[in-house]
PDB file of C-alpha atoms in Angstrom:
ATOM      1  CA  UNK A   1       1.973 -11.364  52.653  1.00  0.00           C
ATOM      2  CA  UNK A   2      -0.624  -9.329  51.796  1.00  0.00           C
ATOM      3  CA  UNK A   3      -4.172  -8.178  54.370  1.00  0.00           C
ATOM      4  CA  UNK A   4      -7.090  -7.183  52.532  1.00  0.00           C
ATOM      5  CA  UNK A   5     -10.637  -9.153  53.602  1.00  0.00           C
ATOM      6  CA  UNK A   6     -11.680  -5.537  52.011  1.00  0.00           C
ATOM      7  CA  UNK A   7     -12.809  -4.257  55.042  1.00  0.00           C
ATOM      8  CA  UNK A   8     -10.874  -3.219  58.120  1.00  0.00           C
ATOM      9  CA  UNK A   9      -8.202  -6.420  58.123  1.00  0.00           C
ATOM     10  CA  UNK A  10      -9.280  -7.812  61.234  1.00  0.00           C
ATOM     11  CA  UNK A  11      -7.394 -10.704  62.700  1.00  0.00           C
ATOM     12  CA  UNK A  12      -9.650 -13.391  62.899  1.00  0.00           C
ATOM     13  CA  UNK A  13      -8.554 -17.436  63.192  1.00  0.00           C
ATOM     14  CA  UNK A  14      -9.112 -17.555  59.725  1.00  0.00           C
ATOM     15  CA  UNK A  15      -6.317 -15.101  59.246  1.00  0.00           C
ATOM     16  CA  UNK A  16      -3.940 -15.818  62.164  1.00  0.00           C
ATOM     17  CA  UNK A  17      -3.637 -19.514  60.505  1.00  0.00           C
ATOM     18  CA  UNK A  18      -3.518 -18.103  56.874  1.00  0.00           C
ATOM     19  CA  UNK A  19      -0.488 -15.717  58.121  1.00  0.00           C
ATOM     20  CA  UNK A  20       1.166 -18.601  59.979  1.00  0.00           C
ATOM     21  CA  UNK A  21       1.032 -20.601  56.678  1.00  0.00           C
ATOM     22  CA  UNK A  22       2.550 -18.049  54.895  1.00  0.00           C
ATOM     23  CA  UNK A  23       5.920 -17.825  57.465  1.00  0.00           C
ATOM     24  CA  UNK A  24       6.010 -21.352  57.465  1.00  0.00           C
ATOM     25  CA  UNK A  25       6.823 -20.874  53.808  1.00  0.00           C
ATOM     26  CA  UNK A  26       8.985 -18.240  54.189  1.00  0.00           C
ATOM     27  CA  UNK A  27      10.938 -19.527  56.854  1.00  0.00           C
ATOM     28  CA  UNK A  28      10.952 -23.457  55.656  1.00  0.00           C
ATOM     29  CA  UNK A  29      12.515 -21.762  52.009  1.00  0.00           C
ATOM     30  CA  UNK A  30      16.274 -21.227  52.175  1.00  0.00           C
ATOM     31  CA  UNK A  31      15.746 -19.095  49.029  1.00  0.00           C
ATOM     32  CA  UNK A  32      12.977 -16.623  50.764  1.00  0.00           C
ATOM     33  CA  UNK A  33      15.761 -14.072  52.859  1.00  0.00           C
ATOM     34  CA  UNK A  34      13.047 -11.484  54.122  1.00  0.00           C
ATOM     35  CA  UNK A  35       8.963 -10.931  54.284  1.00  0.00           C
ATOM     36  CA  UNK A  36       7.051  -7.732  53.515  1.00  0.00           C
ATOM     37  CA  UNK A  37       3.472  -7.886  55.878  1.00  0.00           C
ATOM     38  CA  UNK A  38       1.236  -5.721  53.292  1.00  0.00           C
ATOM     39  CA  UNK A  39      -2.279  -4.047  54.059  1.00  0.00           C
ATOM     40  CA  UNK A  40      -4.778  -3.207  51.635  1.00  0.00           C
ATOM     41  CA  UNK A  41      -5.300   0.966  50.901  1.00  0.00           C
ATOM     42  CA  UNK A  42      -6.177   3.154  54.164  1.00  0.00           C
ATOM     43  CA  UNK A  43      -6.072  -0.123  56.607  1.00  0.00           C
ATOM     44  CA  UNK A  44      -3.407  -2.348  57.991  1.00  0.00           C
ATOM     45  CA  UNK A  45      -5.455  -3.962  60.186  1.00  0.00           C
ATOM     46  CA  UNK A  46      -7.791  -2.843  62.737  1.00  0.00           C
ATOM     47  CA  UNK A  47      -7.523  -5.777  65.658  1.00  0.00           C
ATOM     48  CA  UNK A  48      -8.856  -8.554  66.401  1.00  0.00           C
ATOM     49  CA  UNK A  49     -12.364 -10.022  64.801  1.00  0.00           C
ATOM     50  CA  UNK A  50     -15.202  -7.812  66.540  1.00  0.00           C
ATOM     51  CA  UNK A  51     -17.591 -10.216  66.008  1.00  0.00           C
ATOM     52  CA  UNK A  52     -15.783 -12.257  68.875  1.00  0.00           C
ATOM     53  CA  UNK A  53     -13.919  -9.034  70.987  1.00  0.00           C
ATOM     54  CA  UNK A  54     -17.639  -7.868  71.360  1.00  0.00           C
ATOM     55  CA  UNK A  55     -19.386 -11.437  72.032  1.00  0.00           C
ATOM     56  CA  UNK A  56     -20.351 -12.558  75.994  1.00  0.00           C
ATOM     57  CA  UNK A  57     -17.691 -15.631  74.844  1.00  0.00           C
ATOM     58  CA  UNK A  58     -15.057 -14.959  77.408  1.00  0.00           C
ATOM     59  CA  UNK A  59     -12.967 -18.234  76.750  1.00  0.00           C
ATOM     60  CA  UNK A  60     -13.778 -17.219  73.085  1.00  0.00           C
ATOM     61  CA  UNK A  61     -12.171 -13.767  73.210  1.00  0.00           C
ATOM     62  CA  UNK A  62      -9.124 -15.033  75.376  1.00  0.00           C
ATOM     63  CA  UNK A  63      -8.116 -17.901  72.929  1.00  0.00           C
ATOM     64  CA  UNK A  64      -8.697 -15.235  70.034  1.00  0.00           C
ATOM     65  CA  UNK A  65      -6.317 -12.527  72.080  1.00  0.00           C
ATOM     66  CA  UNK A  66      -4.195 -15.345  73.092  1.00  0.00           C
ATOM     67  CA  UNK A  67      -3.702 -16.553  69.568  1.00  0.00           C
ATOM     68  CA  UNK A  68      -2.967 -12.875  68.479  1.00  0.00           C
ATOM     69  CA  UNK A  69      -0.260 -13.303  71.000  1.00  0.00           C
ATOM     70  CA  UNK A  70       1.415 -16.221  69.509  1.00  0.00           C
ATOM     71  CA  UNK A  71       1.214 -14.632  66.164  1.00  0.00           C
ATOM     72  CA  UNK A  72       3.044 -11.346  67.066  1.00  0.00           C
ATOM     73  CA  UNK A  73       5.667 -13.571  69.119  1.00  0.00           C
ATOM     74  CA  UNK A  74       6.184 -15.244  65.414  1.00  0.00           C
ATOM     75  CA  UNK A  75       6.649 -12.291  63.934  1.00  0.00           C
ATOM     76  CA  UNK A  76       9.210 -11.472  66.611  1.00  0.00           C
ATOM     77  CA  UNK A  77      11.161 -14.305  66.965  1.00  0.00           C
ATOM     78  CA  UNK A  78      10.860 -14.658  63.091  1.00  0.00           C
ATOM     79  CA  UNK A  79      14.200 -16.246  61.693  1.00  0.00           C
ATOM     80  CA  UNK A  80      13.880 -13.864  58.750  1.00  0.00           C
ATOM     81  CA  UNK A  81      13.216 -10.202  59.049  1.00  0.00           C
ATOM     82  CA  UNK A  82       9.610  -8.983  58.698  1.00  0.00           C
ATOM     83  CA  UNK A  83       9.145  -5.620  57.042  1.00  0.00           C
ATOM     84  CA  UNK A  84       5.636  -4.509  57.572  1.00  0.00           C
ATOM     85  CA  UNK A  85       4.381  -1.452  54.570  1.00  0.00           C
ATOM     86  CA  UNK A  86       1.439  -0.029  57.365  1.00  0.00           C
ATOM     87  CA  UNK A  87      -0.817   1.720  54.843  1.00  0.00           C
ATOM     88  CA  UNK A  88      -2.948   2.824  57.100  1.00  0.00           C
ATOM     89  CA  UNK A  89      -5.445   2.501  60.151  1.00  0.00           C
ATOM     90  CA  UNK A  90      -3.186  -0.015  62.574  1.00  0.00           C
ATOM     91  CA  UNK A  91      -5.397  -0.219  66.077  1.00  0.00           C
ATOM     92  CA  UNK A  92      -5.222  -2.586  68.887  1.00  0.00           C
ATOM     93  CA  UNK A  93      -3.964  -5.888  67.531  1.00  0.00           C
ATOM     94  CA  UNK A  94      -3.035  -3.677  63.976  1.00  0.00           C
ATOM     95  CA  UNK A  95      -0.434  -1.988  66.374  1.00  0.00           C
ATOM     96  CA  UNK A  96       0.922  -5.159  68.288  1.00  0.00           C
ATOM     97  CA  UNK A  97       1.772  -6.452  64.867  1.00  0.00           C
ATOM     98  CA  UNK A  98       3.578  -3.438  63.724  1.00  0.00           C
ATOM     99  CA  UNK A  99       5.455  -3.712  67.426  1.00  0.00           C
ATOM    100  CA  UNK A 100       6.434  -7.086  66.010  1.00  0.00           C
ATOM    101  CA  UNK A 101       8.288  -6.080  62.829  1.00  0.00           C
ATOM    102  CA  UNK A 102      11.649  -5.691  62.492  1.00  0.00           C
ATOM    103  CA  UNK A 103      11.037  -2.681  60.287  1.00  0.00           C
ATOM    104  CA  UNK A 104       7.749  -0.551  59.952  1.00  0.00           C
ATOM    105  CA  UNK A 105       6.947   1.572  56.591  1.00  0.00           C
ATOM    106  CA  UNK A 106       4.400   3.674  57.399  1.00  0.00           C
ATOM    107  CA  UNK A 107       1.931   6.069  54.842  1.00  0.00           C
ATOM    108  CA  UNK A 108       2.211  10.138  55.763  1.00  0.00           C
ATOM    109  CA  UNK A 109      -1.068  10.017  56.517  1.00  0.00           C
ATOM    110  CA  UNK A 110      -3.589  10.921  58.825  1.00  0.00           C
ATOM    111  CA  UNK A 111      -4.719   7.732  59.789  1.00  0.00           C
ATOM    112  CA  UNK A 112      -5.283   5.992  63.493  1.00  0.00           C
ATOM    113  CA  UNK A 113      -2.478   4.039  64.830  1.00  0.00           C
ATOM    114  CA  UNK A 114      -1.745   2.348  68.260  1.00  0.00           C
ATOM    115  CA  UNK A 115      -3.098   0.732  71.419  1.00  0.00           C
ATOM    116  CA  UNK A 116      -6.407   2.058  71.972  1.00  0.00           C
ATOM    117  CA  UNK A 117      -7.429  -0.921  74.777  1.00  0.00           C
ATOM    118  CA  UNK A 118      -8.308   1.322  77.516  1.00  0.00           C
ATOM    119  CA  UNK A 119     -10.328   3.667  75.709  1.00  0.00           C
ATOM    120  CA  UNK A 120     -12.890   0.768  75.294  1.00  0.00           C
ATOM    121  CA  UNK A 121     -12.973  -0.224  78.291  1.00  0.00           C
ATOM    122  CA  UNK A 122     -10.075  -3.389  77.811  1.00  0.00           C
ATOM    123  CA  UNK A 123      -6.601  -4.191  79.767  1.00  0.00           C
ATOM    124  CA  UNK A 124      -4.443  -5.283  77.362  1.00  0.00           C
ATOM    125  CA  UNK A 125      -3.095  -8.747  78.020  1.00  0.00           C
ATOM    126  CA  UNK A 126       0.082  -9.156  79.312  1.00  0.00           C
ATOM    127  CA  UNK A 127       1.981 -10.629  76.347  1.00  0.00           C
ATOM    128  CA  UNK A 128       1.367  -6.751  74.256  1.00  0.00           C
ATOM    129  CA  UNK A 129       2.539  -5.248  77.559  1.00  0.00           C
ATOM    130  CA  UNK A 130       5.647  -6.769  77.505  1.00  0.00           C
ATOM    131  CA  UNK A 131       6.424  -6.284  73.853  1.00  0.00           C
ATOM    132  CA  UNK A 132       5.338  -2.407  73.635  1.00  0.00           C
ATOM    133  CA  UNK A 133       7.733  -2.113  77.341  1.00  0.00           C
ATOM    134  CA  UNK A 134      10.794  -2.708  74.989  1.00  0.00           C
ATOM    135  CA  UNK A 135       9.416  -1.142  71.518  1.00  0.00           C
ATOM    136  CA  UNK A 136       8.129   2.161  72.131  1.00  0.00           C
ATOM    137  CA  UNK A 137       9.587   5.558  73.028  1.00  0.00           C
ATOM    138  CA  UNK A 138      10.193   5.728  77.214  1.00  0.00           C
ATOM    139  CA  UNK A 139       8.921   9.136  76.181  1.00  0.00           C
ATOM    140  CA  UNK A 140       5.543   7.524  74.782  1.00  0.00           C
ATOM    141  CA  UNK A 141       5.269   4.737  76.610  1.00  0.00           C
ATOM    142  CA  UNK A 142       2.715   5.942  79.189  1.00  0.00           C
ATOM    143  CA  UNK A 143       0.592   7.777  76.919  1.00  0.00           C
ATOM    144  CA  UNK A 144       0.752   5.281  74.192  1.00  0.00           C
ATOM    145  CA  UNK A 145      -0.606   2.188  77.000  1.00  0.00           C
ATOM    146  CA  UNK A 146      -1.932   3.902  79.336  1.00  0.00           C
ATOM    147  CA  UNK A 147      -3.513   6.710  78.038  1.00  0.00           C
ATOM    148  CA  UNK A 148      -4.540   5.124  74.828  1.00  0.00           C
ATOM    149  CA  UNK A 149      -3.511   7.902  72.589  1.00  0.00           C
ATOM    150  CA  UNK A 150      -3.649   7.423  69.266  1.00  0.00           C
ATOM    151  CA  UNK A 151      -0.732   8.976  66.552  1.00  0.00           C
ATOM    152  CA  UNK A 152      -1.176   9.516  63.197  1.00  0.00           C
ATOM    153  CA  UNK A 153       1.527   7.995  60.480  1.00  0.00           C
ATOM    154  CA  UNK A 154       4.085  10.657  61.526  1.00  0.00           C
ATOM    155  CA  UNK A 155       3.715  10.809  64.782  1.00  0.00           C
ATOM    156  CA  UNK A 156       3.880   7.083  64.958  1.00  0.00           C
ATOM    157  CA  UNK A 157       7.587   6.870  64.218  1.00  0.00           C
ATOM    158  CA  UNK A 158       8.380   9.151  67.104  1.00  0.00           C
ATOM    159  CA  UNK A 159       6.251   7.186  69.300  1.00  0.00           C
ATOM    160  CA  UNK A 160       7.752   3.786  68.317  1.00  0.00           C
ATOM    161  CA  UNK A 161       4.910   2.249  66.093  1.00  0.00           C
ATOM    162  CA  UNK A 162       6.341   2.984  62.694  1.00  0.00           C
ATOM    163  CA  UNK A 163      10.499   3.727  61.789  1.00  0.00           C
ATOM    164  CA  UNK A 164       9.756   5.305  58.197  1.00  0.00           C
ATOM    165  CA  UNK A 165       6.934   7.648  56.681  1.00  0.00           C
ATOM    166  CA  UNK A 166       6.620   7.777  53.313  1.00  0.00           C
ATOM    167  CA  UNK A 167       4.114   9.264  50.480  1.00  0.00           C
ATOM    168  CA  UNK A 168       1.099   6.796  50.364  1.00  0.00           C
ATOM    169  CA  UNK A 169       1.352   5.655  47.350  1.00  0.00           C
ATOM    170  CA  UNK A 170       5.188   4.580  47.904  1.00  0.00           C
ATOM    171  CA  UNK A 171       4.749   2.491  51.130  1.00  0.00           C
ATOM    172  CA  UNK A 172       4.544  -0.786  49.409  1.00  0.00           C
ATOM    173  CA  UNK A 173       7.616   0.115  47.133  1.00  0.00           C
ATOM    174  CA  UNK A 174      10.025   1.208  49.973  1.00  0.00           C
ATOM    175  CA  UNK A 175       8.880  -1.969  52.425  1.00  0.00           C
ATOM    176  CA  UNK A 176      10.322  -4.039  49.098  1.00  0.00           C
ATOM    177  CA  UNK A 177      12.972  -2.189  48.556  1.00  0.00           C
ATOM    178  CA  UNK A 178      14.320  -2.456  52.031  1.00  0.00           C
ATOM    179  CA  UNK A 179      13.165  -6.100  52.296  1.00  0.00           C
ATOM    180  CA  UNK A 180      15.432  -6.463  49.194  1.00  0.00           C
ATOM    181  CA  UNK A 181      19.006  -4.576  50.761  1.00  0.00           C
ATOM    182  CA  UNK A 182      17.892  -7.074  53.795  1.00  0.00           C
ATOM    183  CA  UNK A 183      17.978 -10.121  52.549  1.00  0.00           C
ATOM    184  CA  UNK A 184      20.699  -8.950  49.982  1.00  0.00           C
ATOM    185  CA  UNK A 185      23.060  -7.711  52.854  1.00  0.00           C
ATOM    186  CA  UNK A 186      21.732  -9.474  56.095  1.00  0.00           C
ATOM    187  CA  UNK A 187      23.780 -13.474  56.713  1.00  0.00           C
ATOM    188  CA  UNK A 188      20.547 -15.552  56.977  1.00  0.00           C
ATOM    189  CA  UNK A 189      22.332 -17.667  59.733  1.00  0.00           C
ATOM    190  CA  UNK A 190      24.152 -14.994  61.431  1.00  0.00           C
ATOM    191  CA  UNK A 191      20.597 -12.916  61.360  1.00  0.00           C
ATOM    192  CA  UNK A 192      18.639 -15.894  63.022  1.00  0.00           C
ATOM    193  CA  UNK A 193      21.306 -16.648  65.946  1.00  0.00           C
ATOM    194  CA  UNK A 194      21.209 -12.354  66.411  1.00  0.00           C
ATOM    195  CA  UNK A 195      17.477 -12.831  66.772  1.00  0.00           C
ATOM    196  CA  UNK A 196      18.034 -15.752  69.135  1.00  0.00           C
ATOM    197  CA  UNK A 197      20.805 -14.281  71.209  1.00  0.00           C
ATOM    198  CA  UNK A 198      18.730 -10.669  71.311  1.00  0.00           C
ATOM    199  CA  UNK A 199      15.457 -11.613  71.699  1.00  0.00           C
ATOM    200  CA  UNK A 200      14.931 -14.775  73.904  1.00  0.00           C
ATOM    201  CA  UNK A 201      14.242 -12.967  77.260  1.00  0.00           C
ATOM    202  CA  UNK A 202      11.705 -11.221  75.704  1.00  0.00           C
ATOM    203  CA  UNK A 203       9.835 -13.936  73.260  1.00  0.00           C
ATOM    204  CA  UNK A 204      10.036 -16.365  76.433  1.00  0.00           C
ATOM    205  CA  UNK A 205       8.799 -13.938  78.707  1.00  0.00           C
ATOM    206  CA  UNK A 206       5.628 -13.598  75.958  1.00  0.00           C
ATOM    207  CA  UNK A 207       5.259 -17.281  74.815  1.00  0.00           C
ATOM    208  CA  UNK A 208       5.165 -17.746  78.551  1.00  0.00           C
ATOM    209  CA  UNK A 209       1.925 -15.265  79.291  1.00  0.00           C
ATOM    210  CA  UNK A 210      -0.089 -16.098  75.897  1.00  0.00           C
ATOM    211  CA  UNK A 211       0.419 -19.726  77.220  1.00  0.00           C
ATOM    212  CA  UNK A 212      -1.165 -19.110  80.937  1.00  0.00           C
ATOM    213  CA  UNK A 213      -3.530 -17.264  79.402  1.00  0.00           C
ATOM    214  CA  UNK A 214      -4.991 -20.201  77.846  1.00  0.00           C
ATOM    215  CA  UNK A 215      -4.505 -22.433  80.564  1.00  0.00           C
ATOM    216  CA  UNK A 216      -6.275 -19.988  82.402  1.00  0.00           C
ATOM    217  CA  UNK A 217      -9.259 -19.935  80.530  1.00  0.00           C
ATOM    218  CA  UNK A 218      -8.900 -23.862  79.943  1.00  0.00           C
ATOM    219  CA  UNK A 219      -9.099 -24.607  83.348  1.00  0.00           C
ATOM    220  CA  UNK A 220     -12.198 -22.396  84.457  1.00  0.00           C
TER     221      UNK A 220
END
């Protein structure tokens, strides 16, 4: 699946649903064993669309955020593993996907990535709470949500963003070639049950927020 709106990759309905309709392929194609999640040169995505983050449309915002959530839940809970090749700048929403991967190729870079909510003035919503709680380093944890610091490529795989640096122009070819040994190696059946069995507190506990979230703005 390849990101490139040739600009900063922002996740916009548009894209959310275009991304869906890609995993629905994948995971509705007993020959498709594994999915690389590509950005275009310097960005992997840079959150979600501004144009709506930075509109006075509150219910707007919180179905946008909300539908973020569901996405990175399906990434998640995907029943085949999702390699993401992070070429670049991965803020906000950017980061929340990479949290979402099974496996994170990053550029060695100095790019931007990670949860930089607070910093403008946001909370981030409880679904991206839960998920970075059991993704990122204890050690990072408070500066990386709290304190909104940002890492750059290498620094992101200490901090729990990325698992892999590699030379820039090699981040597409090593997300394949690991996608490959995955779905080469990796018991589609046993792999989705693992997921299942490993995951279900967690994808529950999120599917369960990004849901009263919406009720919640429904209802006002």
């Amino acid at each position: 699946i390849h990101l490139d709106d040739g600009k900063a990759n922002a996740l916009s309905t548009q894209t959310m649903a275009a991304i869906h309709a890609a995993l629905d392929v994948a995971e509705g194609d007993d020959s498709i064993r594994a999915v690389v999640l590509h950005g275009r040169v310097g960005r992997f995505s840079g959150g979600f669309d501004l144009a709506v983050m930075r509109s006075a449309d509150f219910p707007a915002i919180v179905r946008l955020v909300s539908d973020g959530g569901e996405l990175v839940t399906r990434f998640y809970g995907c029943s085949v593993p999702v390699i993401a090749a992070c070429t670049g700048h991965a803020i906000a929403a950017g980061a929340l996907m990479l949290l979402g991967c099974d496996l994170r190729i990053g550029a060695d870079i100095d790019c931007k990535i990670g949860l930089n909510e607070v910093a403008i003035g946001m909370v981030l919503p409880s679904w991206a709470l839960t998920l970075a709680d059991v993704r990122l380093s204890r050690r990072h944890l408070q500066l990386a949500v709290v304190n909104a610091q940002l890492s750059n490529g290498r620094e992101a795989v200490d901090a729990g963003f990325l698992d892999q640096v590699v030379p820039e122009a090699e981040v597409l070819s090593t997300a394949m070639a690991a996608a490959a040994t995955m779905a080469a190696t990796l018991q589609p059946g046993a792999y989705a049950g693992t997921i299942r069995a490993f995951r279900t507190a967690t994808l529950d506990r999120m599917t369960e927020q990004f849901t009263a979230d919406r009720k919640a703005v429904s209802a006002s």
